Coordinates of C-alpha atoms in Angstrom, one line a residue:
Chain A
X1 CA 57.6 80.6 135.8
X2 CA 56.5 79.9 132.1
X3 CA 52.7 80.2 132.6
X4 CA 50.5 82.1 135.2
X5 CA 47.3 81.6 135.2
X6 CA 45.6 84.2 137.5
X7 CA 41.6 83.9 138.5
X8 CA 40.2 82.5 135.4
X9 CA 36.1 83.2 135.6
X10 CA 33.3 82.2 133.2
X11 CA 29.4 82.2 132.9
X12 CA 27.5 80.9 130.8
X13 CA 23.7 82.0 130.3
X14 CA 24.1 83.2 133.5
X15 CA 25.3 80.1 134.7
X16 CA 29.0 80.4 136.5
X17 CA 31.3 77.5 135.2
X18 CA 34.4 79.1 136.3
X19 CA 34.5 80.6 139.8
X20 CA 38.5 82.2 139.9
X21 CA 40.8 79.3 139.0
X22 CA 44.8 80.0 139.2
X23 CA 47.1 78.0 137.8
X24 CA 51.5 78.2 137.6
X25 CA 53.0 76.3 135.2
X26 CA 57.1 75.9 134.8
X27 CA 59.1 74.4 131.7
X28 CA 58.5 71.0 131.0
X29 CA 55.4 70.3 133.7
X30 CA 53.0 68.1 133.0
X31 CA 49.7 68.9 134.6
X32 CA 46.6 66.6 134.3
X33 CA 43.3 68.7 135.2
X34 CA 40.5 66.5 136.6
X35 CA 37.3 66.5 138.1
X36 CA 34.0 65.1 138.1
X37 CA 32.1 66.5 134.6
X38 CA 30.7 69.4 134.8
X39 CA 33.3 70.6 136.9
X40 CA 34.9 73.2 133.8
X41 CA 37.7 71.5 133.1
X42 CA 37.2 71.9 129.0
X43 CA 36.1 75.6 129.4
X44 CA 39.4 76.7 131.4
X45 CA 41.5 75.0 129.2
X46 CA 39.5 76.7 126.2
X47 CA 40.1 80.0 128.0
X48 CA 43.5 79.8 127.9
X49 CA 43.2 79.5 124.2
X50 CA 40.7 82.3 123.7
X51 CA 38.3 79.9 122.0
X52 CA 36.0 80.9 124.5
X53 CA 35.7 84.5 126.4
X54 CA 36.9 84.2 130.0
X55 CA 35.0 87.0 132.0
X56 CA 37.8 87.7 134.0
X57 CA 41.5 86.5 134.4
X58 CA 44.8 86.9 133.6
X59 CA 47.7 85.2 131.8
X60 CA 51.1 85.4 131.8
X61 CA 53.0 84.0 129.1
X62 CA 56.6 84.2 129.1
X63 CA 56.2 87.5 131.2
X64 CA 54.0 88.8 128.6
X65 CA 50.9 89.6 130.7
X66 CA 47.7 89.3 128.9
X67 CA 44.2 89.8 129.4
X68 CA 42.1 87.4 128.7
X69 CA 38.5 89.2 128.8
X70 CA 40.2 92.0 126.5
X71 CA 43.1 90.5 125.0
X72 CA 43.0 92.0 121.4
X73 CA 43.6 89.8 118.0
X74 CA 47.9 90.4 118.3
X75 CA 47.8 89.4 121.7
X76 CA 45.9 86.6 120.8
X77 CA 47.7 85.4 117.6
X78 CA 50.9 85.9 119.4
X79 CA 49.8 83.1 122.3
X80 CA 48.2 81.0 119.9
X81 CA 51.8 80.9 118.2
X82 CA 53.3 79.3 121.5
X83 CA 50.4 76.9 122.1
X84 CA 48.9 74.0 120.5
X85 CA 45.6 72.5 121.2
X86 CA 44.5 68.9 121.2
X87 CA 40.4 68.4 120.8
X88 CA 39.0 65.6 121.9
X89 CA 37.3 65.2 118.3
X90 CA 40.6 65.8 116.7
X91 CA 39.2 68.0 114.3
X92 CA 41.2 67.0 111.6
X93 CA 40.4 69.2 108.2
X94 CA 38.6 66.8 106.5
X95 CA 39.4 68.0 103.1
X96 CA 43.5 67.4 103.4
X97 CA 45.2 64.6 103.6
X98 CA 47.3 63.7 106.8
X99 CA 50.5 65.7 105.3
X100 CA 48.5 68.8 104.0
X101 CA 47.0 68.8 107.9
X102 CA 50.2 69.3 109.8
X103 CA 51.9 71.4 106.9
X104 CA 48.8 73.8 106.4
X105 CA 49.5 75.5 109.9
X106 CA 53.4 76.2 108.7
X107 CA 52.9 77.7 105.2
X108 CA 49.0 79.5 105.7
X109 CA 49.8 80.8 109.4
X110 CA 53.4 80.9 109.3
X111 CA 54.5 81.2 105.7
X112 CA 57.0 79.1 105.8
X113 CA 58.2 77.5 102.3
X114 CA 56.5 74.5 100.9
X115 CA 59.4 71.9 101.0
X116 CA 60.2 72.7 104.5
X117 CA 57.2 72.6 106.4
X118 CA 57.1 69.7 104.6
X119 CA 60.2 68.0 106.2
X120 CA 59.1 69.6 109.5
X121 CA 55.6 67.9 109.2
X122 CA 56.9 64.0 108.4
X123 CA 59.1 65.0 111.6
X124 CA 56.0 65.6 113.6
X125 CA 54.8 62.8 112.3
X126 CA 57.2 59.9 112.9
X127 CA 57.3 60.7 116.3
X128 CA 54.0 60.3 116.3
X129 CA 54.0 57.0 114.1
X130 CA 51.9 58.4 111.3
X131 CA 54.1 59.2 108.4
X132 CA 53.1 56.2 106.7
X133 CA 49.9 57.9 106.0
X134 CA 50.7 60.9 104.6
X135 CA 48.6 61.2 101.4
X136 CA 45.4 59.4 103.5
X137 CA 42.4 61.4 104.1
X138 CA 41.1 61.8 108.1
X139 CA 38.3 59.9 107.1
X140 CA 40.2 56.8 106.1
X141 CA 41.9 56.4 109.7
X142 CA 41.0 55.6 112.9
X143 CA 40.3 57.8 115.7
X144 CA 43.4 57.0 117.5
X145 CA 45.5 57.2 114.6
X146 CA 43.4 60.6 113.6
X147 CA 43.7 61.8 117.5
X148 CA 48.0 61.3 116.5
X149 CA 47.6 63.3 113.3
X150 CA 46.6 66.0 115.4
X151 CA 49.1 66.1 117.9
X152 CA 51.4 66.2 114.8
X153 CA 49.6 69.0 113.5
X154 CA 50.5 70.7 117.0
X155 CA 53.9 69.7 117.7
X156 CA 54.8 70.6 113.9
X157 CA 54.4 74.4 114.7
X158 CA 57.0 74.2 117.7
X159 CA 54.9 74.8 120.7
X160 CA 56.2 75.7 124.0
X161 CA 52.9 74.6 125.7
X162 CA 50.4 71.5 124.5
X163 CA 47.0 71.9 125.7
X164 CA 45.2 68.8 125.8
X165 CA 41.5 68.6 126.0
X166 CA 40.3 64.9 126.9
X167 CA 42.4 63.2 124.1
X168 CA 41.2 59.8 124.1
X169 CA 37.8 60.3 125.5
X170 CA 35.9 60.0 121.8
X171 CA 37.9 56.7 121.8
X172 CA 37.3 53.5 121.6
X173 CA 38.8 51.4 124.4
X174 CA 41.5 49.3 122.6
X175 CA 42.7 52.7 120.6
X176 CA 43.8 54.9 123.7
X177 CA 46.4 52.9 125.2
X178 CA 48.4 54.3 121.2
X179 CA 47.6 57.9 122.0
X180 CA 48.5 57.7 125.7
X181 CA 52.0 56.6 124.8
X182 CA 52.5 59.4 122.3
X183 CA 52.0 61.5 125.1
X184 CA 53.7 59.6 127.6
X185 CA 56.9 60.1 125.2
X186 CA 56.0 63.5 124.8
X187 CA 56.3 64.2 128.5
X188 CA 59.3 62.1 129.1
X189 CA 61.4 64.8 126.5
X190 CA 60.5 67.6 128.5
X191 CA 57.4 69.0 126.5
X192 CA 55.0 71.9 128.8
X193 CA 51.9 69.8 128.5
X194 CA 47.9 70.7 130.2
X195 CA 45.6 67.9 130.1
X196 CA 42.3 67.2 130.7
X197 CA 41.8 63.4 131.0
X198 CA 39.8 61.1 133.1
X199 CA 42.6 58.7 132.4
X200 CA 43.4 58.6 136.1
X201 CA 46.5 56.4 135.6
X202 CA 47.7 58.2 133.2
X203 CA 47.5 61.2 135.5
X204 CA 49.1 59.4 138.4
X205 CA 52.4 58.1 136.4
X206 CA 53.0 61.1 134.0
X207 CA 51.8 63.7 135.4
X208 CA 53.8 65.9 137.9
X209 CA 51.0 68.0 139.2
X210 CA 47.5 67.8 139.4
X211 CA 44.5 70.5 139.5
X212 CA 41.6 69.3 141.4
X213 CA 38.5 70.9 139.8
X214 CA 35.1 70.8 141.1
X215 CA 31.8 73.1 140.9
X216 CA 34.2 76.0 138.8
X217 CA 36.6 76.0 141.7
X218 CA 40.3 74.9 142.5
X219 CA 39.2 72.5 145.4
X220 CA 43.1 71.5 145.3
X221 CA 46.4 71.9 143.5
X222 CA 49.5 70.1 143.9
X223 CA 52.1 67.5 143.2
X224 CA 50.7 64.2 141.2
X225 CA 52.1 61.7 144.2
X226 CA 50.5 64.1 147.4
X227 CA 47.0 64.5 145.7
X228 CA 46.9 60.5 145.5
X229 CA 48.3 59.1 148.2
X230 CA 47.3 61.8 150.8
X231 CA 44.3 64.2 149.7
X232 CA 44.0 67.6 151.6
X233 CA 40.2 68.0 150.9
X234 CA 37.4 65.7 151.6
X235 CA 36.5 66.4 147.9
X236 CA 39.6 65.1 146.8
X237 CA 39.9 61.9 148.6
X238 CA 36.5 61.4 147.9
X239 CA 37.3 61.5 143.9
X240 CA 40.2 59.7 144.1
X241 CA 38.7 56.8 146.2
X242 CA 35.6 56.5 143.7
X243 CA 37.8 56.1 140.9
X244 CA 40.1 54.2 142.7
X245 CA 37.4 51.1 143.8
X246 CA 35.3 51.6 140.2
X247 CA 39.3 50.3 138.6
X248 CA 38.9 47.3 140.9
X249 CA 35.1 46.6 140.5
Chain B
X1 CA 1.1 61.7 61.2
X2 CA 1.1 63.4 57.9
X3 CA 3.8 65.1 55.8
X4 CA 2.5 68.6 56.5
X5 CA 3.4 68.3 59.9
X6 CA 6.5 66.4 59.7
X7 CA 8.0 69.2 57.6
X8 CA 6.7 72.1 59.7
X9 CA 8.8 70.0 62.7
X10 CA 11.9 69.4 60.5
X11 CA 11.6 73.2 59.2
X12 CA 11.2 74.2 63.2
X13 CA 13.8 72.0 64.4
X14 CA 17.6 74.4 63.6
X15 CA 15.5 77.5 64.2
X16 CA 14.3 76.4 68.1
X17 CA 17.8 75.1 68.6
X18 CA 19.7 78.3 67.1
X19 CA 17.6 80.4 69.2
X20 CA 18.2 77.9 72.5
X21 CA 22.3 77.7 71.9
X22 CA 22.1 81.8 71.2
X23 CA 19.3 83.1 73.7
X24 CA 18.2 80.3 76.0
X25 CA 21.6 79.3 77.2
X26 CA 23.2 82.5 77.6
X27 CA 20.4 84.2 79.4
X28 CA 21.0 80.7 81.4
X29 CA 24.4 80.8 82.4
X30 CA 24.6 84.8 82.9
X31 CA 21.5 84.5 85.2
X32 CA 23.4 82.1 86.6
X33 CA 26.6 83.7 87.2
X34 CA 24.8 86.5 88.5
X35 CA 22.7 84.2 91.1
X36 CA 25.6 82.3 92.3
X37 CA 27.5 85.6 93.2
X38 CA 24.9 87.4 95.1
X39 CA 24.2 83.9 96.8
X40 CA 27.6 83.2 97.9
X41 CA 27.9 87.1 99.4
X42 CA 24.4 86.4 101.2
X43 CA 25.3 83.2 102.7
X44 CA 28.7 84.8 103.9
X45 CA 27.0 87.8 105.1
X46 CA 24.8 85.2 107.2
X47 CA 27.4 82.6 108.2
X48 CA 29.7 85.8 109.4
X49 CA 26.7 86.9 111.6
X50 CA 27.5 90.6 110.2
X51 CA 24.3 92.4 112.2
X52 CA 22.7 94.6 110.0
X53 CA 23.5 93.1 106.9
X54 CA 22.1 90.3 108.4
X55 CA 19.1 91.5 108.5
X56 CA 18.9 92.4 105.4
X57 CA 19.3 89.5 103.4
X58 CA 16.7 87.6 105.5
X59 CA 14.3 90.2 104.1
X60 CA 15.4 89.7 100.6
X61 CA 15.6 86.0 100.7
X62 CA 12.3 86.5 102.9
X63 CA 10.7 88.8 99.8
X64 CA 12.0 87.1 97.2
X65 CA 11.4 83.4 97.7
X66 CA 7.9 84.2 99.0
X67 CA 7.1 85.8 95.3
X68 CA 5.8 84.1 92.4
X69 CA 9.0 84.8 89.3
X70 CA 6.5 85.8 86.9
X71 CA 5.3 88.2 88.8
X72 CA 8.7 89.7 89.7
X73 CA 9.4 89.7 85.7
X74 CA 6.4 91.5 85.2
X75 CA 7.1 94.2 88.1
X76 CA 10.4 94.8 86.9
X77 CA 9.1 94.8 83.1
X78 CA 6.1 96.3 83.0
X79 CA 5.8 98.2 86.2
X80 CA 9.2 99.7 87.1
X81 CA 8.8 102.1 83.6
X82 CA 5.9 104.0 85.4
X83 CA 8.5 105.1 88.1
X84 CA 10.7 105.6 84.9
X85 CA 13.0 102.9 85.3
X86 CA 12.9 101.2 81.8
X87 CA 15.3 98.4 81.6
X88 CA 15.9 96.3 78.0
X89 CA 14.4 92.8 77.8
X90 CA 17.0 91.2 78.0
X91 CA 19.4 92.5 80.7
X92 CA 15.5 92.6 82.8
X93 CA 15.3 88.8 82.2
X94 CA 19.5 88.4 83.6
X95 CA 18.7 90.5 86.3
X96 CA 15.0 89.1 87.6
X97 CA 16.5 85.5 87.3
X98 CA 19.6 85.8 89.3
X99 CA 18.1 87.7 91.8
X100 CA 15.3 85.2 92.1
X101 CA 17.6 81.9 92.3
X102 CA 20.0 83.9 94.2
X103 CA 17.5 84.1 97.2
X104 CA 17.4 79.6 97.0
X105 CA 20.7 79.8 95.9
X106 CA 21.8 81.6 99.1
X107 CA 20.0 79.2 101.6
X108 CA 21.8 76.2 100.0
X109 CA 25.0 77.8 100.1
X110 CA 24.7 78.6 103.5
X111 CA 24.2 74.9 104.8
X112 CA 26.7 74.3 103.1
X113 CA 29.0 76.2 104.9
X114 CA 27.6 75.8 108.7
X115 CA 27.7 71.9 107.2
X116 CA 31.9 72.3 108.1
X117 CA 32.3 71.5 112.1
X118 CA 33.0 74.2 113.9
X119 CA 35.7 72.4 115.4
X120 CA 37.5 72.5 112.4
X121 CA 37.5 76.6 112.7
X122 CA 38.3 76.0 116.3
X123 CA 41.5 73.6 115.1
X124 CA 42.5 76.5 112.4
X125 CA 42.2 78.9 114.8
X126 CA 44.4 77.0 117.3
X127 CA 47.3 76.3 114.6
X128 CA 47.5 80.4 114.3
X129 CA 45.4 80.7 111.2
X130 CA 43.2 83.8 110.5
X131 CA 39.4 84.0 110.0
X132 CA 40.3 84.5 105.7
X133 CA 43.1 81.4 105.3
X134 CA 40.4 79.2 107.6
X135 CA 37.2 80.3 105.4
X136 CA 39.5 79.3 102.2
X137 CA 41.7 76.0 103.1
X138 CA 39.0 74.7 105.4
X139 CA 35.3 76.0 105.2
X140 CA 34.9 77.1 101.6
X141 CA 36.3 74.2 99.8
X142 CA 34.7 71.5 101.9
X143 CA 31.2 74.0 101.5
X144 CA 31.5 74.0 98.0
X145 CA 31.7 70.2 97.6
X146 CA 28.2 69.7 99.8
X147 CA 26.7 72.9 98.0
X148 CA 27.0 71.0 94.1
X149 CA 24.6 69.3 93.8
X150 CA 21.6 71.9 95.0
X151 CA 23.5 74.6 92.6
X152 CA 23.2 72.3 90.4
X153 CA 19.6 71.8 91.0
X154 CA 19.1 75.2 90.6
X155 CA 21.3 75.9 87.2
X156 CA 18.6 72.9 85.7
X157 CA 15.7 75.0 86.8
X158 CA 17.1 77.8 85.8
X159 CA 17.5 76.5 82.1
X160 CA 14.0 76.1 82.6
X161 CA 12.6 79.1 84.0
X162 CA 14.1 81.1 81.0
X163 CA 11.3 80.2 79.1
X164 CA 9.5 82.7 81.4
X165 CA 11.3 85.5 79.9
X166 CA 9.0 85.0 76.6
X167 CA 6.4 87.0 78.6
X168 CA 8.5 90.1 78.1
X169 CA 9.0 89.6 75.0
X170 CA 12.6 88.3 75.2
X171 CA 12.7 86.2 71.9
X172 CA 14.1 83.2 73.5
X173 CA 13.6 79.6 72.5
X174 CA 9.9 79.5 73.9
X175 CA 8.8 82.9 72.2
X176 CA 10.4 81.1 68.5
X177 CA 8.4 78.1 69.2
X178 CA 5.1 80.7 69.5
X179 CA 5.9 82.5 66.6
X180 CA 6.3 79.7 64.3
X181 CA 3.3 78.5 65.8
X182 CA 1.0 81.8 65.1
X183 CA 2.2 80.9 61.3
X184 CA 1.6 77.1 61.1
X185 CA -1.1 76.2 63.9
X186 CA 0.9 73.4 64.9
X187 CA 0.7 73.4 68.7
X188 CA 0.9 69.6 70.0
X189 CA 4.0 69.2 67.8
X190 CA 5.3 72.1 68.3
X191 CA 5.4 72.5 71.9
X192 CA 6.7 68.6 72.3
X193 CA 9.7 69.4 69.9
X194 CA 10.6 72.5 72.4
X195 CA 9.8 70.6 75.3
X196 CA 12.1 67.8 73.7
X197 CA 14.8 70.7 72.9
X198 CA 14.4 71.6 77.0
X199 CA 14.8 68.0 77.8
X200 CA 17.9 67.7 76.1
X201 CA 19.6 70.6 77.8
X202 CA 19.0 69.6 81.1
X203 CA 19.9 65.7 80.3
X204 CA 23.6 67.5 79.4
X205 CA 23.2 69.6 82.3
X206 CA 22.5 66.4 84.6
X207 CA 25.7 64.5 82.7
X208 CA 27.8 67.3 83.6
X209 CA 26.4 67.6 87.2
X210 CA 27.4 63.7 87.6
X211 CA 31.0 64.5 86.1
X212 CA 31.3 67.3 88.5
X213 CA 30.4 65.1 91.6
X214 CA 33.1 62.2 90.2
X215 CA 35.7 65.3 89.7
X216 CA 35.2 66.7 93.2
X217 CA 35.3 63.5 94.9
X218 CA 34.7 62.3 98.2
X219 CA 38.0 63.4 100.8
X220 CA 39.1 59.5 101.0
X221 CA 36.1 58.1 101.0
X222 CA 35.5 55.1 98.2
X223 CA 31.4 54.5 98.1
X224 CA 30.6 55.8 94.6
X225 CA 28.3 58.0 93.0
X226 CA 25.2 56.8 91.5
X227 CA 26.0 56.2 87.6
X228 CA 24.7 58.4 85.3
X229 CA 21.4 56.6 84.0
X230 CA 20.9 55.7 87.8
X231 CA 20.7 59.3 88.8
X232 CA 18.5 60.0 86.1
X233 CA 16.2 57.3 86.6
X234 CA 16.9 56.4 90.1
X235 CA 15.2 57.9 93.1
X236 CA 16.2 61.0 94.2
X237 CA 18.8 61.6 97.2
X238 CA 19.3 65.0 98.0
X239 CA 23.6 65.5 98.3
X240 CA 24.4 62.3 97.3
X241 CA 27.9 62.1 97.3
X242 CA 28.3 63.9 100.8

């Protein structure tokens, strides 16, 4: 097992958005996380990255076992140095140009020499299509060319897990089928991915697992095909049907 | 206008602007220099959310800004000797104007900074980055850029306010223009050629401010700055080339 993810909880002004969520992740899964909104799909995945204080929970990361209410800064650099994380604003720095965006995470946090972070960054970003743009500035592209900068920027720094937190949902509808392939490929060579999408059929076809939020809980976990063709919880079929007859409307 | 005061003008005219290139704009840009680095400590101090420090320079910007400068110049001048704290005119005046335009200085500086999306800490974080590379690649140089023109703002007024400093008896550009007044009895004329002298100053000042805004640029982005003459006779727009 790469990732365990043991009873993940959160409140927020006394609000509880995460009731005890598990999670186990192997090498090369994809996992889509859905769920009506609301449901706490953005603040588990967040969790994981300790951009937000889980109350409670556990992590275990390569057999490193970390908590994540008290994890201290090492423990915390050290997982941030196997992940990457995809925003749904991208959050590109605006004030470097595409190169300078995936390179800055290789020589600032990583030190690695100038020239080859460079040659490491174009890498990142043919795959992605984008290293035709090297010298332009975030604000010059558009968001689905700026939402494949970013997943440069993460695959650049040689992740073993991509956390994805609605990619394509701060995009217009014509740019998301681009991003959605990057990803598909992505998936197809083996990468550890997490995503939260409401891009059910990208969930259904590329994902292998699914986690079924709702309410801060796990209502269901399971393999991609069994969650859509035959629900276990009301919830879930109820989900699944709604989304299915809204495609055909 | 008669020859009598022509000449007294002409006479006036290299002393004013020895004693503004000598007195007015040094006490201008070390006031400055003083200002900006208290103000960019403050706003840190603030943005960091450091608790008791916190505090503390909400008071100061709270005491300061909510104080008239003469006053301050006097208190510190006049008033601080009867505690026996006597300070020279001149490092008073350095010392009363930074810490005044500090306290604006500060507020400007720290919009600036919570200007930068969080996300973008959030992204600097996530690529393994610590708080002190994020706050220089990311937050401080994108900060700075939004920030120029109010320090500018403020370095104008400044160049200004320094004709305060006449009150305690700092012989600056001002006081000259008093003096040779007390000998000639020439006020109208007088005070127009300084005022003319200030004018000019600040027109460089403005010039250079435009330059500045061209130099930093825009990340990528290609609507240009108002020209020159149109920022000085245009209306205003606070942050202009944000």
């Amino acid at each position: 097992m790469m990732l365990e993810i043991k009873n993940v909880h959160k409140t927020f002004d006394g609000k509880e958005i995460l009731k005890g969520i598990d999670l186990n992740v192997e090498k090369g899964d994809v996992v889509a996380i859905l769920g009506p909104s609301g449901s706490g799909k953005t603040t588990f995945l967040r969790c994981l990255n300790f951009l937000e204080r889980a109350d409670q929970g556990t992590i275990n990361f390569d057999g490193e076992q970390v908590d994540l209410k008290t994890a201290r800064k090492r423990q915390i650099a050290d997982i941030r140095q196997k992940t990457a994380f995809v925003f749904q604003n991208y959050n590109l720095f605006q004030n470097k140009t595409v190169l300078q965006n995936v390179t800055l995470g290789l020589t600032a946090a990583r030190h690695m020499n100038k020239e080859e972070a460079k040659q490491k960054a174009i890498k990142a970003l043919e795959k992605v299509g984008m290293a035709d743009r090297l010298d332009s500035y975030p604000s010059q592209l558009p968001g689905g060319q700026q939402q494949r900068v970013a997943i440069a920027r993460g695959l650049a720094t040689d992740p073993e897990i991509i956390y994805f937190d609605e990619p394509t949902s701060a995009l217009d509808p014509e740019l998301i089928g681009e991003v959605l392939s990057v990803m598909r490929q992505l998936a197809e060579e083996g990468m550890t991915m997490l995503v939260v999408t409401h891009e059910m059929e990208f969930a259904r076809s590329v994902s292998r697992k699914i986690l079924f939020l709702e309410g801060g809980k796990a209502i269901e976990t399971g393999p991609t095909q069994e969650f859509f063709q035959n629900p276990k919880t009301d919830r879930a079929r109820e989900f699944v049907n709604r989304i299915l007859s809204s495609r055909e409307e | 206008m008669d020859d009598h005061l022509w000449e007294v003008l002409l006479d006036a005219f290299p002393r004013l602007l020895g004693y503004g290139l000598r007195v007015t704009i040094p006490l201008t840009l070390l006031s400055f220099t003083l200002a900006i680095i208290i103000a960019v400590i403050v706003a840190l101090i603030q943005y960091a959310n450091i608790k008791v420090l916190r505090q503390i320079c909400r008071f100061y910007i709270w005491v300061v800004r909510g104080t008239p400068l003469l006053v301050q110049l006097y208190l510190i001048f006049y008033g601080l000797p009867n505690i026996g704290i006597v300070l020279n005119a001149f490092p008073c005046a350095v010392l009363v104007f930074g810490i005044n335009e500090a306290a604006y200085m500060a507020e400007s500086v720290r919009g600036a900074l919570e200007s930068v999306s969080k996300g973008q800490v959030e992204a600097g974080q996530c690529v393994g980055m610590n708080y002190l590379q994020i706050m220089w690649h990311i937050v401080l140089p994108q900060a700075f850029r939004v920030a120029f023109p109010a320090l500018s703002n403020s370095m104008i007024s400044m160049t200004k306010e320094t004709s305060l400093a006449a009150t305690i008896t700092v012989m600056e550009m001002f006081r000259q223009a008093q003096v040779i007044n007390g000998r000639v009895y020439e006020s109208l004329g007088l005070y127009t050629e300084v005022a003319l002298i200030y004018l000019m100053f600040c027109t460089i000042l403005t010039a250079l401010q435009h330059f500045g805004e061209r130099k930093l640029g825009a990340y990528g982005q290609t609507a240009p700055a108002p020209g020159f003459f149109g920022r000085l006779f245009g209306s205003r727009k606070a942050g202009g080339a944000v």
